[in-house]
Short mmCIF file of C-alpha atoms and ligand atoms in Angstrom, two decimals:
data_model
loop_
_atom_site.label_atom_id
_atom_site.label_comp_id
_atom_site.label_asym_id
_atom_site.label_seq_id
_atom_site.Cartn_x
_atom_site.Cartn_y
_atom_site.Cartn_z
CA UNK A 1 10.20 -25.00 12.06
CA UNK A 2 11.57 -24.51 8.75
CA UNK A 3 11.23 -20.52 8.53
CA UNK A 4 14.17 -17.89 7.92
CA UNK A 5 13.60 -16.02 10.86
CA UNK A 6 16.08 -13.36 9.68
CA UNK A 7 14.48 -12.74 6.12
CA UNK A 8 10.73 -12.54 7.15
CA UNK A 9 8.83 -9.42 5.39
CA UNK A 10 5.67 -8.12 6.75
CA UNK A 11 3.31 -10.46 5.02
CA UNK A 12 0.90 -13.41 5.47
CA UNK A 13 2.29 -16.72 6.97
CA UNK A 14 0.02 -19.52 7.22
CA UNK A 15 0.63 -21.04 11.05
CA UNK A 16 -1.35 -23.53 12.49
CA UNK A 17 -4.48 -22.43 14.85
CA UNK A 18 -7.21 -19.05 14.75
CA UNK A 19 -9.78 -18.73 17.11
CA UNK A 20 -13.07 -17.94 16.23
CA UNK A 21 -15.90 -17.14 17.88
CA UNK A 22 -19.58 -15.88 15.75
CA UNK A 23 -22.36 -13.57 17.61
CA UNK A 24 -25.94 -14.35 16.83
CA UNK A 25 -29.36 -14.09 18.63
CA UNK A 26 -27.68 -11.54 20.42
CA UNK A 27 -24.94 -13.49 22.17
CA UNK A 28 -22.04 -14.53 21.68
CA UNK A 29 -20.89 -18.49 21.47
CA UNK A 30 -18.10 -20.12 23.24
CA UNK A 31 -15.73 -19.80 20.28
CA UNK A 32 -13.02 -22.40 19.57
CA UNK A 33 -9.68 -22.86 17.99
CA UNK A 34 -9.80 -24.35 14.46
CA UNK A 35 -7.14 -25.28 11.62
CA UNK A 36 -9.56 -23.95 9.23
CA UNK A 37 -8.32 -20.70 7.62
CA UNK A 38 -11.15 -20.15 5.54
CA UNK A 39 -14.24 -18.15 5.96
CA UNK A 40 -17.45 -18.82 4.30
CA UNK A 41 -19.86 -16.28 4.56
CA UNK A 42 -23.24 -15.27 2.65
CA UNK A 43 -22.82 -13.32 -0.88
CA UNK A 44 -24.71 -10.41 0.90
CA UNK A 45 -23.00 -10.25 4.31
CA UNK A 46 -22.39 -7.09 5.85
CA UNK A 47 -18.94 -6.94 5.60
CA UNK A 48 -19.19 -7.62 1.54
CA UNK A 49 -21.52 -5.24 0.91
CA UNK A 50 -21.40 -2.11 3.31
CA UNK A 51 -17.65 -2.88 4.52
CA UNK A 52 -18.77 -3.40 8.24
CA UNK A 53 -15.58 -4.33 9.84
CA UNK A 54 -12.96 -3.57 11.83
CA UNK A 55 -9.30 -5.18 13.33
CA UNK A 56 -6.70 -4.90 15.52
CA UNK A 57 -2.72 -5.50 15.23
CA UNK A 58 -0.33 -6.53 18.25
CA UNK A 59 2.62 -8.72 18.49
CA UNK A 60 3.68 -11.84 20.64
CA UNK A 61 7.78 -11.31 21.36
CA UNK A 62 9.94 -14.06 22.57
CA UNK A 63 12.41 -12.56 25.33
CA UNK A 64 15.97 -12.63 25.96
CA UNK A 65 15.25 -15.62 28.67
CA UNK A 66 12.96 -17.39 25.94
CA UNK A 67 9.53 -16.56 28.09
CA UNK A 68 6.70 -15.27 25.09
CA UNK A 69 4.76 -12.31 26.25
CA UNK A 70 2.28 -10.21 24.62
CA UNK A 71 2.48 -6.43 24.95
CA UNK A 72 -0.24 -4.21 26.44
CA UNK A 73 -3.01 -6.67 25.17
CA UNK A 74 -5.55 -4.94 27.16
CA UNK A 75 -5.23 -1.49 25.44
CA UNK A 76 -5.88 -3.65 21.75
CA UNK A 77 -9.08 -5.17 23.65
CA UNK A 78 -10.27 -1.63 24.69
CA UNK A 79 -9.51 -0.01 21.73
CA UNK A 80 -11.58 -2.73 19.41
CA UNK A 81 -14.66 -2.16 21.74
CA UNK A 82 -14.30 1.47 20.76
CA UNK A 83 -14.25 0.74 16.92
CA UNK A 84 -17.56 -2.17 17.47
CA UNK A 85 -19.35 0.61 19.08
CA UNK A 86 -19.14 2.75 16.70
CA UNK A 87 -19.40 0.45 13.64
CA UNK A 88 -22.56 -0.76 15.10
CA UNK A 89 -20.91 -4.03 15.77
CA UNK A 90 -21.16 -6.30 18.93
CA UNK A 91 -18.55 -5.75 21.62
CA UNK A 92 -16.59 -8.98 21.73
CA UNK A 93 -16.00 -8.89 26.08
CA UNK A 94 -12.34 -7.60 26.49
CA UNK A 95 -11.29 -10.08 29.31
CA UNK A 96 -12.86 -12.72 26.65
CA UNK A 97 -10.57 -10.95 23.53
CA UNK A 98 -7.34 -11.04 26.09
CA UNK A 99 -7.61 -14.77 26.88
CA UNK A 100 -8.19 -15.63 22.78
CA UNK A 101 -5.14 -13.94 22.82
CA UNK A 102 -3.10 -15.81 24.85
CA UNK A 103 -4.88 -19.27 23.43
CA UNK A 104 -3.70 -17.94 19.73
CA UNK A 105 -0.08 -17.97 20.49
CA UNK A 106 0.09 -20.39 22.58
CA UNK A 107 -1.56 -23.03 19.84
CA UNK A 108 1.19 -21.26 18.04
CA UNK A 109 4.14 -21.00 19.69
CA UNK A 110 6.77 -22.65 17.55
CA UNK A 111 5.76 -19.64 15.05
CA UNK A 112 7.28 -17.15 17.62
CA UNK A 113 10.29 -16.28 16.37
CA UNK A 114 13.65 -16.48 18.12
CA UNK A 115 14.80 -14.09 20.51
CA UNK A 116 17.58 -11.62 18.23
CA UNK A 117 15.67 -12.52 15.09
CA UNK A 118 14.36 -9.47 14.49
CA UNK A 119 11.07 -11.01 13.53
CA UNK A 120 7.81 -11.32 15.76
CA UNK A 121 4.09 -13.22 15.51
CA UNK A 122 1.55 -10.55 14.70
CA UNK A 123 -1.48 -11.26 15.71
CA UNK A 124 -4.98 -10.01 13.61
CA UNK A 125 -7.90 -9.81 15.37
CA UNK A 126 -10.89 -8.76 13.61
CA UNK A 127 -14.65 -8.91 13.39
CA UNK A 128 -17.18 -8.69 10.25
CA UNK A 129 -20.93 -8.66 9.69
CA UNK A 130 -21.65 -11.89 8.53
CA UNK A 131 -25.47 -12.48 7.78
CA UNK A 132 -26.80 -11.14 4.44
CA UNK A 133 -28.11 -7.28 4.46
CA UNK A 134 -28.78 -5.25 1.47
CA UNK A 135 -30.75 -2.06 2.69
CA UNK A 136 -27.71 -0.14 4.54
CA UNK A 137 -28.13 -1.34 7.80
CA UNK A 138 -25.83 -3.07 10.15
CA UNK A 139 -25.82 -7.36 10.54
CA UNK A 140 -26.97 -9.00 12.93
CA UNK A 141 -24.70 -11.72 13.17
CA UNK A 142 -21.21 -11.39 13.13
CA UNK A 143 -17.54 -13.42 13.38
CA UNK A 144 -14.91 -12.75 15.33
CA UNK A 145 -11.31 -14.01 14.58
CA UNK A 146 -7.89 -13.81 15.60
CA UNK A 147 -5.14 -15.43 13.51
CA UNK A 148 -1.22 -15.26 13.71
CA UNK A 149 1.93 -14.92 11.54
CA UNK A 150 5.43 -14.52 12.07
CA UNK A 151 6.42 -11.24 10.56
CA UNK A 152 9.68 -9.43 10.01
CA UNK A 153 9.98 -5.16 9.94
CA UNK A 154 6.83 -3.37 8.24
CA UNK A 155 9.46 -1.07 5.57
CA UNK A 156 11.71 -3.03 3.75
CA UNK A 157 15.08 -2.27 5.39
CA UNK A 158 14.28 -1.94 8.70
CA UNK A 159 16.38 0.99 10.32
CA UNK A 160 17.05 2.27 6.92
CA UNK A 161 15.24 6.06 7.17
CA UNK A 162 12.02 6.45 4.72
CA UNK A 163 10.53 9.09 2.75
CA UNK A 164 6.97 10.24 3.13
CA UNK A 165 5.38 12.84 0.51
CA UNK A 166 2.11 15.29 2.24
CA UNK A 167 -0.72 13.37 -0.29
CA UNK A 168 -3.85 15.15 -2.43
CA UNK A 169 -5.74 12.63 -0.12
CA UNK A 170 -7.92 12.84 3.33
CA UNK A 171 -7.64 9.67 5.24
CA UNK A 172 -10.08 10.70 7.87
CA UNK A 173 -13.42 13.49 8.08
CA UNK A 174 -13.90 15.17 11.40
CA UNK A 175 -16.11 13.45 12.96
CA UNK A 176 -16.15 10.13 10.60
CA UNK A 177 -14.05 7.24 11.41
CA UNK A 178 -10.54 8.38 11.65
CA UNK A 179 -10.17 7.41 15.44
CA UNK A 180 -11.14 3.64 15.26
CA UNK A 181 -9.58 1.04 13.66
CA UNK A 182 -12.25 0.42 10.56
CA UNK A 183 -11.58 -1.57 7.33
CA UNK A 184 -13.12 1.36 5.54
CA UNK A 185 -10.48 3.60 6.86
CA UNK A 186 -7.43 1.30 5.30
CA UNK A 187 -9.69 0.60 1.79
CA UNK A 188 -9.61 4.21 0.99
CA UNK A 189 -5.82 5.03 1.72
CA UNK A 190 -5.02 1.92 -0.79
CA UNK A 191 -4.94 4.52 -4.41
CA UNK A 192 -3.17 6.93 -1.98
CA UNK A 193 -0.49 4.35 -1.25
CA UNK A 194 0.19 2.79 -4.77
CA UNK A 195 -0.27 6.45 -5.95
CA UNK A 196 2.78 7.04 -3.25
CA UNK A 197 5.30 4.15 -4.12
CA UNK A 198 4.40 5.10 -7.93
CA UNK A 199 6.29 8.49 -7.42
CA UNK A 200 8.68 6.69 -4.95
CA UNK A 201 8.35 7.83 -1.49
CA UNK A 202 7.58 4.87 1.44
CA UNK A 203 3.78 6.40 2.68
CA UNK A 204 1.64 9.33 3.09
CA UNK A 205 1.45 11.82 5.84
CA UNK A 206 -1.94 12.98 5.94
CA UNK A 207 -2.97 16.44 7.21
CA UNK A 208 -6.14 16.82 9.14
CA UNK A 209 -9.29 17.12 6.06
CA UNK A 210 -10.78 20.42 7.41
CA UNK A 211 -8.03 22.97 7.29
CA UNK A 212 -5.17 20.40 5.27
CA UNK A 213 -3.06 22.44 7.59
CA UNK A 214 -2.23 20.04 10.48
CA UNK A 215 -0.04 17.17 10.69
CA UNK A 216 -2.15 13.57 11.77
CA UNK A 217 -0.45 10.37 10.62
CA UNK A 218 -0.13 7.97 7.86
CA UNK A 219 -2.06 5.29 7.15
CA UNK A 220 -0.58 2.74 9.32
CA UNK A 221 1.25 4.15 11.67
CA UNK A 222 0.92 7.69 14.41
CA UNK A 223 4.44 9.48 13.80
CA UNK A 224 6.34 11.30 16.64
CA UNK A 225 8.72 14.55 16.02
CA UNK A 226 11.70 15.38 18.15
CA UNK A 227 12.80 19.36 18.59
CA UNK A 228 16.07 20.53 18.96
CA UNK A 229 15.44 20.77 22.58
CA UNK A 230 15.19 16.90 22.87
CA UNK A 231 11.57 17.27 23.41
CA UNK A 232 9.30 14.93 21.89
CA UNK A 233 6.38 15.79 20.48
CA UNK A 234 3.26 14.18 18.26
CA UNK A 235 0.21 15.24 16.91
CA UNK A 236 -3.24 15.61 19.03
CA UNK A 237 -6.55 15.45 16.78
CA UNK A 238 -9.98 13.92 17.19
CA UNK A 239 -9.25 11.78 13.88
CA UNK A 240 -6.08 9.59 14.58
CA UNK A 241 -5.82 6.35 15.59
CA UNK A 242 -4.51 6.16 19.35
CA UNK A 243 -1.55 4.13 18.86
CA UNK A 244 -0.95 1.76 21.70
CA UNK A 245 3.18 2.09 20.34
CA UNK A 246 3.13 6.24 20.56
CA UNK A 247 1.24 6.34 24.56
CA UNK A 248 4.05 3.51 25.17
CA UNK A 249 6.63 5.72 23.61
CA UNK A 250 5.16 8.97 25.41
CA UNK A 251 5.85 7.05 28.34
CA UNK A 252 9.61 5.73 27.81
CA UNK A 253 10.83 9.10 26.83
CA UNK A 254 9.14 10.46 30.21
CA UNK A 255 9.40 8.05 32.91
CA UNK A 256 13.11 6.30 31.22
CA UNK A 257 15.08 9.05 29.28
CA UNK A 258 14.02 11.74 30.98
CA UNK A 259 12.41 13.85 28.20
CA UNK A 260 9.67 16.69 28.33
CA UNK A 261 6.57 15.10 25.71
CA UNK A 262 3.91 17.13 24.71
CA UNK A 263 0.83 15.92 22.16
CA UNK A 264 -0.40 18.90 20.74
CA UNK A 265 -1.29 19.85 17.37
CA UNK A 266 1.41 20.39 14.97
CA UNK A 267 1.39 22.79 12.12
CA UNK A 268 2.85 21.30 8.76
CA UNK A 269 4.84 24.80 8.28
CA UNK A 270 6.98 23.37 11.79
CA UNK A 271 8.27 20.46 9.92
CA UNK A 272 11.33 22.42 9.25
CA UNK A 273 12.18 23.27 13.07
CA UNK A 274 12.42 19.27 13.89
CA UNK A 275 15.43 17.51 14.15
CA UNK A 276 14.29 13.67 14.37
CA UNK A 277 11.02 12.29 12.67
CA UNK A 278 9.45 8.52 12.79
CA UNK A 279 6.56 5.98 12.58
CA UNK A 280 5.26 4.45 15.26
CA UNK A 281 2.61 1.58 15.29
CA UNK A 282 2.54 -2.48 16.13
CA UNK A 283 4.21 -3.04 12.88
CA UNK A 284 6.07 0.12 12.08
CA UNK A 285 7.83 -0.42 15.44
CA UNK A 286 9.84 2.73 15.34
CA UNK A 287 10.60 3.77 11.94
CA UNK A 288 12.78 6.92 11.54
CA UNK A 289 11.43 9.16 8.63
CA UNK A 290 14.32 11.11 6.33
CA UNK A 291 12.25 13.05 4.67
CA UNK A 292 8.71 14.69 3.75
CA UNK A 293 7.98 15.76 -0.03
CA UNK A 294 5.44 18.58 0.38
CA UNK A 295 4.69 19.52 -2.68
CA UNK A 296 7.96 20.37 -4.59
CA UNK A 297 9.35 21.35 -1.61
CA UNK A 298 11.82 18.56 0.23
CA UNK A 299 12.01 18.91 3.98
CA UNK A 300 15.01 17.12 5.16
CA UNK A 301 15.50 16.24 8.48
CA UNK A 302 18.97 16.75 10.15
CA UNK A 303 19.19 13.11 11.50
CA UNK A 304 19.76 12.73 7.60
CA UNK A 305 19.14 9.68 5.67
CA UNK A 306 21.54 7.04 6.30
CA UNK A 307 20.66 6.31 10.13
CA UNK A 308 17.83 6.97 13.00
CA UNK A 309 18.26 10.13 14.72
CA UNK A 310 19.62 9.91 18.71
CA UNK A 311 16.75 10.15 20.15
CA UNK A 312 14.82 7.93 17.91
CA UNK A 313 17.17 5.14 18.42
CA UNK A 314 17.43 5.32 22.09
CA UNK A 315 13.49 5.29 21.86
CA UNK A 316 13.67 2.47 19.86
CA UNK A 317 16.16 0.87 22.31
CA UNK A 318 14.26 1.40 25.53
CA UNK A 319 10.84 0.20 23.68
CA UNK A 320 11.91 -3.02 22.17
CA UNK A 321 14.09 -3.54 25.08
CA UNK A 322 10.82 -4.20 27.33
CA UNK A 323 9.28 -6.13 24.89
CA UNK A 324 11.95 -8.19 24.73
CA UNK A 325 12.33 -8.84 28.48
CA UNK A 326 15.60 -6.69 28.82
CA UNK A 327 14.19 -3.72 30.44
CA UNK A 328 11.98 -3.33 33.89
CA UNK A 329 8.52 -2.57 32.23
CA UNK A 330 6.35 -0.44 34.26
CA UNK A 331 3.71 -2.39 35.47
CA UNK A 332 1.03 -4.11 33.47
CA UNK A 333 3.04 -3.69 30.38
CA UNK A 334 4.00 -7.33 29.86
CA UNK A 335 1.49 -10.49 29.53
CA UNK A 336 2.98 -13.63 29.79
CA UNK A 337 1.76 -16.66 27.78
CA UNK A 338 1.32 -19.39 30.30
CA UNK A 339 -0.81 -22.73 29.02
CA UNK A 340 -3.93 -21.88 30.82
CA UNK A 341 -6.55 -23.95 32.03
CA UNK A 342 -9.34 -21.26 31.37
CA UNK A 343 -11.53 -21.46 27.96
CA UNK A 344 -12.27 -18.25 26.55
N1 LIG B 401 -2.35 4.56 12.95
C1 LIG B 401 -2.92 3.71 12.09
C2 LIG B 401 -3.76 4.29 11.00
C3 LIG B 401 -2.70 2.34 12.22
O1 LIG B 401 -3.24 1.48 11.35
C4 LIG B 401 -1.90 1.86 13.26
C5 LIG B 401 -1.69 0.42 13.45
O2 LIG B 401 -2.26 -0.21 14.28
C6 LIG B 401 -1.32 2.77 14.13
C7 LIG B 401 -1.58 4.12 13.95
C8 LIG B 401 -0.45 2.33 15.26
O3 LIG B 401 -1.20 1.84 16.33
P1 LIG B 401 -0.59 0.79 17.33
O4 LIG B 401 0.65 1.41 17.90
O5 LIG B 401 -1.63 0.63 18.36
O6 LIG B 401 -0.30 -0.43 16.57
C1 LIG B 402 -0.49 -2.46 12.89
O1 LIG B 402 0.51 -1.81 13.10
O2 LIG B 402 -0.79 -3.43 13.59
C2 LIG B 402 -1.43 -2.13 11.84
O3 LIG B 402 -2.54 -2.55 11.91
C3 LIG B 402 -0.98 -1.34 10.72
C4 LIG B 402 -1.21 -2.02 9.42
C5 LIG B 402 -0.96 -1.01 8.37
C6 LIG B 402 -0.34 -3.22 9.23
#
């Protein structure tokens, strides 16, 4: 495989096999693997017209003793039942999603990068209304997908810390969409994000659209704080996405460095008391934050702008380190990609 593991950006990579599987007269086929990487779908489908869609990210890791294992699969499957439900979509079965999973990187494992590389396959499941509608109502037929490409670190330096400004933007309405992981959600944070790189900082933090007074996330990624006291804390609300990254990282700073967590909501007048700031997500990984523009006013945090803070990287450490086969997971953390005999 001809690919500079080392250099890969987070982009699109064309590798070899995608499953697909399409829903219609109420059930769902047996779905296949293909080499085709093209969809063709009616001028009025759903998705074209009324945006009915929704995705998923994980990754496939290659480990220190060159097994390939996917990461908490099962919380992915869950978690895209949640967003068909309540796009109206069919529920693609979860034990069904998991072994698609496995079939997609296996069919493509020479595009899992090296152990050390740095780089990872990301896998994209999704799912989009795919017969013609025109009054606003949802399909009745729809695909699902899952494709795969090797990818390297989400921000362009990797460990390098980034700057995020507080936008003029909502990314979420109480009780709209905020939670799940809709297309909709991502297609109106694009102006907000070219808006952002066009005054220079990396991505938004968005505050919560009823008061603009709370801290949520940006729009890729949950973020975590850290107090002086070592704790580690991140923001509870109704309209985030539950990142399958921050309840790992919840978890590692608990149950394997020993630190008090709490998920509560977080006032943007506390940015100032933190010491440590970061991204988490799939494809942020852990990415420390420097700074927040708010408005004229700079908050910088004291881990500074060179480096991740302590805790950060040892959060980082432990995280990767059970991805990547070095670390005693807890249990049910780690799915190994075996060639299986079972069709999905
Ligand atoms: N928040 C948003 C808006 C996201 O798009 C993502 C990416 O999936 C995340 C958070 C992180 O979630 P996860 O850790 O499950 O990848
Ligand atoms: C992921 O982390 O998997 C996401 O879906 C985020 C996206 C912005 C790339």
């Amino acid at each position: 495989m001809n690919i500079d593991w080392q250099n890969l950006g987070f982009g699109y990579m064309k590798t070899d096999y995608r499953f697909v599987s399409n829903f219609k007269d109420g059930k769902w086929d047996e779905g296949k693997m293909t080499t085709d990487d093209k969809v063709v779908i009616n001028e009025s489908a759903g998705v074209l017209q009324y945006a009915q869609t929704c995705f998923e990210g994980m990754k496939a890791y290659r480990t220190i003793d060159n097994r390939v294992v996917c990461f908490r699969p099962d919380l992915n499957a869950s978690r895209m039942a949640d967003s068909c439900r309540r796009l109206e979509m069919p529920v693609f079965p979860e034990n069904r999603f998991i072994e698609a999973v496995k079939q997609v990187v296996e069919k493509n494992i020479d595009y899992v990068p090296p152990y050390g590389s740095g780089a990872s396959l990301y896998l994209r499941p999704y799912m989009f209304g795919s017969n013609p509608v025109l009054g606003v109502k949802p399909a009745t037929e729809f695909e699902f997908r899952i494709f795969a490409s090797p990818v390297g670190p989400y921000f362009k330096g990797g460990a390098k810390p980034i700057i995020l400004r507080v936008p003029d933007f909502d990314r979420a309405a109480p009780l709209g969409t905020g939670h799940v992981k809709a297309g909709l959600n991502y297609a109106m944070s694009l102006h907000a994000i070219v808006d952002a790189h066009n005054q220079g900082y990396n991505e938004n933090m968005y505050l919560d659209s009823a008061t603009r007074t709370k801290i949520e996330e940006t729009g890729g990624a949950n973020i975590i704080f850290v107090t002086k006291d070592n704790k580690v804390v991140t923001p509870k609300s109704p309209t985030i996405l539950p990142s399958i990254t921050r309840r790992s990282l919840m978890v590692v700073a608990e149950k394997y460095l020993g630190l008090k967590t709490e998920e509560r909501e977080i006032h943007i007048e506390e940015l100032k008391d933190f010491k440590e700031c970061a991204l988490c997500g799939t494809a942020a990984v852990l990415s420390p934050v420097g700074k927040v523009a708010d408005h004229g006013k700079v908050i910088e945090f004291p881990s500074g702008m060179e480096k991740p803070g302590e805790i950060t990287q040892k959060l980082y450490d432990t995280l990767t380190g059970i991805q990547m086969g070095k670390i005693e997971p807890p249990e049910g953390w780690i799915y190994e990609i075996k060639p299986s005999a079972v069709s999905v």
